[in-house]
XYZ file of C-alpha atoms in Angstrom:
589
model
C 33.898 -20.917 20.023
C 36.999 -22.680 21.332
C 38.913 -21.517 18.722
C 37.860 -18.124 19.480
C 38.876 -18.761 23.451
C 42.396 -20.451 22.665
C 43.739 -17.582 19.810
C 41.918 -14.529 22.185
C 39.948 -13.322 18.826
C 38.982 -10.185 19.287
C 36.685 -9.145 16.350
C 33.720 -11.743 15.246
C 31.732 -11.295 11.667
C 28.238 -13.513 11.254
C 25.252 -13.368 8.725
C 22.279 -12.229 10.887
C 20.664 -15.650 10.001
C 23.704 -17.394 11.662
C 24.155 -15.296 14.006
C 20.500 -16.744 15.745
C 21.937 -19.674 15.829
C 24.829 -18.437 17.685
C 22.609 -17.358 20.690
C 20.383 -19.793 20.348
C 23.921 -22.282 21.499
C 24.932 -19.273 24.055
C 21.656 -18.766 25.868
C 21.211 -22.011 26.242
C 25.315 -23.204 27.288
C 25.407 -20.591 29.918
C 29.113 -21.948 31.051
C 30.775 -21.569 27.968
C 30.687 -17.413 27.716
C 33.844 -17.311 29.217
C 35.020 -18.489 26.044
C 33.926 -15.152 24.216
C 35.187 -12.785 26.867
C 38.123 -12.062 24.531
C 36.048 -10.816 21.345
C 35.366 -6.964 21.499
C 33.681 -6.400 18.584
C 30.556 -8.587 17.086
C 29.811 -7.468 13.165
C 26.988 -8.640 11.114
C 26.114 -8.250 7.680
C 24.457 -9.523 4.693
C 21.021 -9.352 5.866
C 18.687 -7.347 7.420
C 19.414 -7.227 11.663
C 16.144 -7.976 13.579
C 16.091 -5.565 16.610
C 15.148 -9.020 18.668
C 18.575 -10.255 17.904
C 20.498 -7.210 19.754
C 18.729 -6.577 22.189
C 19.063 -10.982 22.893
C 22.695 -10.426 22.508
C 23.027 -7.553 25.139
C 20.865 -9.468 27.483
C 24.058 -11.501 27.481
C 27.078 -9.407 27.018
C 27.731 -6.229 28.558
C 27.389 -3.671 26.005
C 30.445 -1.416 27.845
C 32.611 -4.467 27.199
C 31.564 -6.000 23.762
C 30.060 -4.297 20.902
C 28.241 -4.819 18.112
C 27.795 -3.324 14.478
C 25.504 -3.377 11.725
C 27.267 -3.082 8.599
C 26.132 -2.665 5.574
C 27.661 -2.886 1.114
C 27.400 -5.109 -1.510
C 30.506 -6.858 -3.165
C 30.213 -4.068 -5.917
C 31.597 -1.356 -3.586
C 34.100 -3.537 -2.285
C 31.857 -4.844 0.669
C 30.864 -2.951 3.389
C 30.037 0.417 3.315
C 28.275 1.908 5.855
C 27.611 1.282 9.862
C 25.782 1.532 12.762
C 26.462 0.873 16.408
C 23.611 -0.896 17.669
C 22.571 -0.488 21.182
C 20.241 -2.328 23.651
C 17.256 -0.436 23.205
C 17.292 -0.284 19.444
C 13.991 -1.215 17.690
C 13.140 -2.208 14.678
C 13.648 -1.493 11.350
C 17.463 -1.007 12.835
C 19.466 0.963 10.702
C 22.274 0.190 8.348
C 23.720 3.581 9.678
C 26.164 5.754 8.106
C 28.736 5.958 5.296
C 32.682 5.076 6.115
C 35.503 6.891 5.264
C 35.550 8.506 1.271
C 31.996 7.105 0.560
C 28.716 8.305 -0.338
C 25.353 7.466 -0.108
C 22.329 8.901 -2.022
C 18.551 7.862 -1.623
C 16.972 8.568 -5.207
C 13.822 8.567 -6.572
C 13.405 7.077 -10.091
C 14.430 9.976 -11.787
C 17.709 9.556 -9.517
C 16.851 12.551 -7.751
C 17.622 13.138 -3.691
C 14.512 11.288 -2.425
C 13.889 13.888 0.888
C 14.149 12.100 4.680
C 12.017 9.521 5.384
C 10.783 8.664 2.020
C 11.375 5.554 0.318
C 13.873 5.460 -2.804
C 16.777 3.769 -4.291
C 19.409 2.592 -2.204
C 23.044 4.337 -4.545
C 26.793 4.561 -3.706
C 29.887 6.814 -4.719
C 32.953 7.169 -3.681
C 36.682 5.109 -4.505
C 35.693 1.970 -3.283
C 33.253 1.845 -5.818
C 33.718 -0.831 -9.218
C 34.033 0.131 -12.676
C 31.288 -2.331 -13.297
C 30.235 -6.514 -14.692
C 33.293 -8.182 -16.378
C 31.700 -9.530 -20.358
C 28.734 -7.974 -19.113
C 28.481 -4.351 -20.834
C 24.188 -4.457 -20.453
C 24.519 -4.532 -16.813
C 27.064 -2.199 -16.436
C 25.449 0.309 -18.122
C 22.048 -0.237 -16.055
C 23.530 -0.567 -12.683
C 27.112 1.757 -13.153
C 26.203 5.290 -13.921
C 27.699 8.753 -14.444
C 27.332 9.678 -10.529
C 24.849 12.875 -11.102
C 26.465 14.180 -8.103
C 30.060 14.543 -8.266
C 32.817 12.502 -9.871
C 33.053 9.123 -10.830
C 30.443 6.298 -10.975
C 27.345 6.106 -8.943
C 26.524 2.438 -7.746
C 22.376 1.576 -8.381
C 21.994 -1.077 -6.118
C 18.305 -2.382 -6.177
C 18.028 -2.190 -2.359
C 15.301 0.609 -1.038
C 16.138 2.662 1.844
C 15.402 6.044 3.614
C 17.080 8.851 5.641
C 16.396 8.950 9.070
C 16.189 12.061 10.927
C 19.243 11.020 12.821
C 21.165 10.586 9.890
C 21.409 7.239 9.732
C 20.251 5.156 6.960
C 17.710 2.405 7.297
C 17.382 -0.605 4.917
C 13.785 -1.621 3.090
C 14.525 -4.472 1.129
C 15.004 -5.030 -2.351
C 13.206 -3.502 -5.337
C 12.730 -6.623 -6.792
C 11.443 -7.970 -3.552
C 8.046 -5.858 -5.109
C 5.915 -8.522 -5.854
C 2.348 -8.548 -8.207
C -0.203 -10.482 -6.191
C -4.143 -10.698 -7.386
C -3.006 -7.502 -8.924
C -1.605 -5.985 -6.203
C 1.830 -4.514 -6.075
C 3.682 -6.021 -2.604
C 6.784 -5.351 -1.108
C 7.865 -8.244 1.544
C 10.119 -6.473 3.553
C 7.349 -4.653 4.856
C 4.962 -7.525 6.101
C 8.219 -8.924 7.556
C 8.949 -5.542 9.250
C 5.564 -5.920 11.078
C 5.500 -9.460 12.074
C 9.055 -9.171 13.580
C 7.638 -6.715 16.027
C 5.078 -9.529 17.714
C 6.080 -10.733 21.102
C 8.206 -13.380 20.849
C 9.072 -14.003 17.071
C 12.747 -13.579 16.380
C 13.417 -14.287 12.790
C 10.729 -13.945 10.109
C 10.599 -14.295 5.679
C 7.848 -14.498 4.092
C 7.271 -15.898 0.727
C 4.822 -16.194 -1.826
C 3.642 -20.152 -2.403
C 1.462 -21.898 -5.134
C -1.229 -23.865 -3.232
C -4.630 -25.351 -4.108
C -3.704 -23.607 -7.556
C -3.140 -20.039 -6.616
C -0.500 -18.032 -5.220
C -0.151 -17.581 -1.273
C 2.048 -15.042 1.023
C 2.925 -17.616 3.643
C 5.292 -16.609 6.832
C 7.463 -18.681 7.968
C 8.770 -17.567 11.562
C 11.570 -18.844 14.865
C 10.752 -17.290 18.277
C 8.552 -18.725 21.406
C 5.904 -17.011 19.755
C 3.602 -20.133 18.275
C 0.332 -18.324 18.335
C -0.759 -17.352 14.960
C -3.837 -15.836 15.406
C -1.841 -12.891 17.404
C 1.123 -12.515 14.646
C -2.619 -12.341 12.162
C -3.703 -9.695 14.334
C -0.714 -7.685 14.474
C -0.768 -7.882 10.418
C -4.581 -6.960 10.049
C -4.134 -4.033 12.357
C -1.117 -2.074 10.715
C -1.134 -4.105 6.822
C -3.555 -3.238 4.016
C -5.331 -7.195 4.027
C -3.929 -7.968 0.455
C -0.247 -8.164 2.094
C -1.757 -10.377 5.302
C -0.266 -13.396 4.790
C -2.450 -16.347 4.242
C -0.504 -18.602 6.359
C 1.708 -18.532 9.157
C 4.218 -21.402 10.058
C 6.217 -22.369 12.815
C 10.008 -23.355 12.038
C 12.746 -24.053 14.627
C 15.005 -22.544 12.354
C 15.054 -21.073 9.273
C 16.467 -22.552 6.239
C 20.485 -21.397 5.161
C 21.791 -22.084 2.081
C 25.282 -22.792 1.411
C 26.423 -19.266 2.085
C 24.801 -18.591 5.596
C 21.924 -16.401 4.411
C 18.663 -17.110 4.225
C 17.062 -19.848 2.129
C 14.154 -18.570 0.241
C 13.992 -20.826 -2.576
C 13.138 -23.394 0.580
C 10.833 -22.381 1.933
C 8.831 -21.936 -1.126
C 8.943 -25.743 -1.793
C 10.161 -28.181 0.920
C 8.277 -26.400 4.029
C 5.083 -25.317 2.421
C 3.771 -28.842 4.314
C 3.534 -27.487 7.447
C 1.023 -24.343 6.338
C -2.244 -24.379 7.305
C -4.114 -21.628 5.040
C -7.072 -19.616 6.116
C -9.683 -21.773 3.952
C -9.473 -24.516 7.054
C -10.385 -22.251 10.045
C -14.490 -22.661 10.321
C -16.529 -20.071 11.370
C -17.396 -19.452 15.109
C -20.823 -17.556 14.985
C -23.518 -17.419 13.032
C -23.134 -14.312 11.758
C -19.705 -15.606 10.137
C -21.259 -18.891 9.137
C -23.661 -16.094 7.275
C -20.327 -14.632 5.845
C -18.935 -17.434 4.496
C -21.841 -18.782 2.520
C -22.495 -15.323 1.003
C -19.108 -15.290 -0.396
C -19.414 -19.023 -1.515
C -22.105 -17.757 -3.419
C -20.894 -14.774 -5.075
C -17.548 -16.445 -5.702
C -18.340 -19.547 -6.563
C -15.611 -21.189 -4.106
C -16.490 -24.077 -1.604
C -13.101 -24.029 0.629
C -13.599 -20.530 2.380
C -12.762 -19.376 6.260
C -13.690 -17.075 8.996
C -10.136 -15.324 7.468
C -10.253 -15.425 4.217
C -10.207 -12.120 2.444
C -12.714 -11.448 -0.125
C -10.333 -9.789 -2.317
C -7.565 -12.602 -2.067
C -9.933 -15.265 -3.054
C -10.397 -13.229 -6.969
C -13.229 -10.936 -5.839
C -13.923 -7.477 -7.813
C -15.329 -4.439 -6.696
C -18.282 -5.250 -8.945
C -18.746 -8.879 -7.148
C -18.263 -6.870 -4.290
C -21.534 -4.764 -5.254
C -23.323 -7.869 -6.171
C -22.635 -9.356 -2.441
C -23.988 -5.719 -0.624
C -27.060 -5.742 -2.923
C -28.002 -8.953 -0.529
C -30.026 -8.650 2.188
C -27.881 -9.221 5.042
C -25.255 -6.637 3.824
C -27.609 -3.833 3.712
C -26.033 -1.629 6.511
C -22.692 -2.395 4.995
C -21.580 0.515 3.030
C -18.219 -0.373 0.453
C -16.352 1.711 2.210
C -16.752 -0.551 5.884
C -16.847 -3.421 2.973
C -13.406 -2.468 2.150
C -11.551 -2.310 5.462
C -13.012 -5.106 6.773
C -13.185 -7.499 3.848
C -12.968 -11.216 6.196
C -16.077 -12.990 7.510
C -14.066 -12.420 10.936
C -13.977 -9.019 10.654
C -17.323 -8.025 8.799
C -18.848 -10.411 12.122
C -17.084 -7.401 14.627
C -18.913 -4.923 12.231
C -22.043 -5.873 12.293
C -22.286 -7.602 15.993
C -21.019 -4.123 17.370
C -21.246 -1.676 14.375
C -20.259 2.008 16.106
C -22.215 4.625 13.995
C -20.427 7.848 12.048
C -21.835 10.929 12.562
C -22.112 11.609 9.041
C -24.348 12.219 6.757
C -22.561 12.318 3.710
C -18.980 11.677 4.704
C -17.480 8.544 4.264
C -14.028 7.247 5.498
C -12.515 5.421 2.717
C -8.605 5.315 4.402
C -7.899 7.522 7.485
C -4.103 8.834 8.196
C -4.424 9.966 11.432
C -1.090 12.106 10.916
C -2.284 13.918 7.811
C -3.649 17.558 7.855
C -4.828 16.732 4.226
C -7.124 15.531 2.784
C -9.340 14.021 -0.406
C -13.061 14.216 -1.099
C -14.084 11.464 -3.726
C -16.726 12.061 -5.958
C -18.644 9.115 -7.819
C -19.343 9.108 -11.492
C -22.821 8.125 -12.967
C -24.362 5.290 -11.961
C -20.797 4.598 -9.349
C -20.425 4.258 -5.722
C -17.510 3.849 -3.181
C -16.761 0.522 -4.298
C -15.212 2.388 -7.339
C -12.216 4.010 -5.998
C -11.186 0.395 -4.257
C -8.273 0.007 -6.313
C -7.598 4.206 -5.713
C -7.707 3.785 -1.878
C -5.244 0.831 -2.192
C -2.870 2.576 -4.034
C -2.704 5.343 -1.275
C -2.179 3.371 1.334
C 0.621 1.057 -0.485
C 2.407 3.981 -1.116
C 1.741 5.360 2.894
C 0.389 8.951 0.892
C 0.349 11.456 3.906
C -3.639 11.946 2.691
C -6.775 11.031 4.306
C -9.565 10.168 1.674
C -13.092 10.335 2.015
C -16.215 9.593 -0.403
C -19.322 11.460 -1.280
C -22.202 9.488 -2.824
C -23.609 10.875 -6.117
C -26.179 13.508 -5.203
C -29.215 15.069 -6.456
C -30.117 18.485 -5.271
C -28.669 21.731 -4.595
C -29.680 21.563 -1.014
C -27.707 18.167 -0.369
C -24.906 19.852 -1.858
C -25.290 22.895 0.712
C -25.392 20.253 3.583
C -22.726 18.067 2.369
C -20.464 21.887 1.849
C -21.452 22.584 5.310
C -20.243 19.689 7.147
C -17.058 19.070 4.756
C -16.724 22.766 6.369
C -17.014 21.812 10.352
C -15.376 18.222 10.076
C -11.924 19.457 7.990
C -11.262 22.799 9.839
C -7.485 24.010 10.158
C -7.124 21.271 7.212
C -5.799 20.921 3.474
C -9.182 20.312 1.337
C -9.129 18.417 -2.012
C -11.464 17.263 -4.207
C -11.516 14.547 -7.131
C -14.297 13.577 -9.387
C -14.818 11.357 -12.106
C -16.965 11.776 -15.235
C -20.056 13.744 -14.095
C -19.393 13.724 -10.941
C -17.974 16.896 -11.375
C -21.546 18.665 -11.649
C -21.505 18.008 -8.093
C -17.666 18.725 -7.041
C -18.582 22.238 -9.127
C -21.931 22.466 -7.000
C -20.109 21.230 -3.646
C -17.097 23.499 -4.314
C -19.058 26.849 -5.099
C -20.884 26.465 -1.384
C -17.300 26.690 0.651
C -16.124 29.225 -1.117
C -19.636 31.415 -0.749
C -19.079 30.524 3.362
C -16.065 31.387 3.223
C -13.982 27.924 3.305
C -12.284 26.837 0.224
C -10.718 24.074 -1.320
C -6.679 23.678 -2.293
C -7.333 21.725 -5.386
C -9.914 20.583 -7.757
C -8.726 17.303 -10.244
C -11.877 16.810 -12.528
C -11.434 13.238 -13.924
C -12.164 12.127 -17.572
C -14.763 14.849 -17.391
C -15.387 17.879 -20.022
C -18.459 19.606 -19.176
C -20.688 20.819 -21.689
C -19.786 24.073 -23.170
C -23.751 24.544 -24.235
C -25.306 23.020 -21.493
C -28.582 21.671 -21.756
C -31.438 19.927 -19.531
C -32.380 16.886 -22.045
C -30.813 14.143 -20.738
C -30.248 11.635 -24.386
C -29.276 8.687 -21.969
C -32.949 8.627 -20.954
C -34.047 7.547 -24.563
C -31.405 5.043 -24.926
C -32.611 1.208 -24.354
C -30.820 -0.719 -21.433
C -29.015 -2.979 -23.651
C -27.472 -0.432 -26.197
C -26.427 1.759 -22.905
C -24.687 -1.584 -21.636
C -22.802 -2.194 -24.101
C -22.190 1.989 -24.659
C -20.369 1.790 -21.211
C -18.438 -1.376 -21.534
C -16.948 0.129 -24.693
C -16.222 2.700 -22.462
C -14.338 0.126 -19.949
C -17.229 -0.712 -17.623
C -17.353 -4.421 -16.128
C -20.621 -4.992 -16.383
C -20.966 -8.662 -17.874
C -20.772 -10.165 -14.074
C -23.578 -7.894 -12.603
C -26.773 -9.649 -12.006
C -29.721 -8.149 -14.544
C -31.418 -7.401 -10.628
C -28.148 -4.938 -9.784
C -27.691 -3.909 -13.520
C -31.270 -2.893 -13.326
C -30.276 -0.799 -10.701
C -27.015 0.991 -12.164
C -28.063 2.414 -15.144
C -31.452 3.824 -13.623
C -29.159 5.282 -11.235
C -27.044 6.237 -14.596
C -29.873 7.781 -15.615
C -30.834 9.976 -12.271
C -27.426 10.902 -11.804
C -26.723 12.545 -15.513
C -29.942 14.023 -15.207
C -28.958 16.540 -11.836
C -25.885 16.508 -14.158
C -27.525 18.173 -17.246
C -29.172 21.086 -14.621
C -26.522 21.580 -12.724
C -24.695 22.569 -15.431
C -27.454 24.944 -17.080
C -27.688 26.863 -13.091
C -23.673 26.573 -13.016
C -23.892 31.248 -13.540
C -21.013 31.438 -10.675
C -18.006 30.119 -11.540
C -15.606 28.174 -8.987
C -12.343 30.057 -8.000
C -10.567 26.493 -6.278
C -7.579 26.047 -8.980
C -8.965 23.249 -11.772
C -6.157 20.353 -12.828
C -8.281 18.144 -15.280
C -6.808 14.455 -15.813
C -7.804 13.243 -19.497
C -7.528 9.904 -21.368
C -7.058 10.734 -25.115
C -8.519 7.088 -25.605
C -11.451 7.626 -23.952
C -14.561 8.068 -26.012
C -16.577 9.909 -23.684
C -13.675 12.832 -23.828
C -13.048 12.684 -27.981
C -13.091 16.566 -27.386
C -10.328 16.684 -25.076
C -8.621 19.587 -27.090
C -11.822 21.912 -26.160
C -11.240 20.786 -22.034
C -9.770 24.342 -21.199
C -11.829 25.744 -23.157
C -15.375 23.998 -21.811
C -13.905 24.184 -18.068
C -13.286 28.093 -18.065
C -16.866 28.381 -18.111
C -17.444 26.759 -14.854
C -14.087 28.145 -13.204
C -11.595 30.859 -13.379
C -8.757 29.349 -12.530
C -7.363 25.987 -15.155
C -4.432 25.132 -13.385
C -3.813 22.813 -16.256
C -4.506 19.695 -18.303
C -2.886 16.120 -17.654
C -3.533 13.381 -19.588
C -4.057 9.802 -19.094
C -2.745 7.285 -20.910
C -5.708 4.369 -20.442
C -7.446 3.134 -22.731
C -10.295 2.779 -20.170
C -12.947 5.333 -19.041
C -12.958 4.109 -15.396
C -9.155 4.809 -15.221
C -9.704 5.863 -11.756
C -10.344 2.017 -11.177
C -7.938 0.284 -14.092
C -5.072 2.712 -14.200
C -5.188 3.695 -9.990
C -1.391 3.733 -9.588
C -0.556 6.260 -12.817
C -3.849 8.262 -11.656
C -2.716 8.772 -8.368
C 0.651 9.632 -9.560
C -0.994 12.690 -11.838
C -2.962 14.139 -9.136
C -0.041 13.598 -6.626
C -0.822 11.573 -4.080
């Protein structure tokens, strides 16, 4: 500050991490602020800027006398290529702004096509300031510096994620390589950091993965006046899927910086892990939480389970969830409820103060309040809502503009009629789509036929892993197959049955036979073809759809409009679980 004052400096440039230290000093040394009097412009770049730093700066300085600007740019493009004039009213995320003169910015999808406004994609740069490549590294040059498909010269693919705001400013969303896999789920670190930064009193935030107690754990390190871990955790639980909520929250006086003045994530991953207090150490605070923790221990074989421990983070699967929900204590908890409340803390609240939904057939799996589009999911024989847990998590992760509801396997035309009426009444004015798996298509056809007969309709129907019989018969071959052989057949198709208790397995195979009984009868009674467009999604490797060449011919018996046959490259008949991300792309959600 003495140097700034003595040399009448008018411009200052900071990395946000260092800028926070600078603000800390000015806030505690008011008499030194006069040394800042000659400064007119402050530029920030090199890291994501939080709105709290902008507000703290303008709480000290008059925005009419000194202005704050957020810049963005990589070395490959002569550094800064966008600018944003920060205002005291800015909220997170603070944009990186608009392109500078002679520079073009693009946000593209994985095929290098422009992404629509508000949709995240890779940030790319074109213009006179784009370099020609990397010295002595032709492979990386070819990957990152491509011919500009939108104009002349080169287009530099930054590897950064971003989207366009309605006002024409770009919002930076983190690195593509910051997308990590944890317990089978893809996680965007910057999305977690953005949510935590919204908590009152949080200044800076960094989320890293630490290997603790033999497994990978998300740990959030933060600075600021807020030291209440529960407040931040509840913020995360309210806005993020549970698998993205950190297992530990650690308050630090300051985040470590490397020699370049940027955040040192490597140091956080190693040196500071000793401060972390993981969820498992937080004991249950009431009898219900204690009961749930004990049930988790029994099913998962884990000893260290606390009130915020997540069933799926601890290694739970959809199959072990079935075993858990078969216990008497959980008889009133549906799979959909469990997926939304998979910690002892949340389950306890659900059990003690349950809000009963007025649905007889529908079960909400994922609700997007802003969406006018609904997809109804129907199960395969012997399956339930838990079979869609991976697909639901994929939809949440992608922030898809759709709500998902589940209907259990039905067993009569009357039930299908009532379910159709409930769908029509509940979703009046919304776009309705259906997805069924395997012989769930029999139920789907019945419901869609009832909808059409009542004057309602569905926009699309996606039939997964299903080719209905060309010559339907009421004879159910599965009734003559012994349990042991049926288990072997289903396991070969991809069903993961080895961890099920004998009691649960027996009940599941019983349901399988009952469901396929109804499917056979339903196909035989399919006299009227449905008009809703049908898209069939099948795998050539699926042992149950080896007759895939007959798919369109067979489906034309039951539907007037076969929109197309899509092939999914999956070895599993149960690709709605094993290849959920691929399936989501195939059915455009």
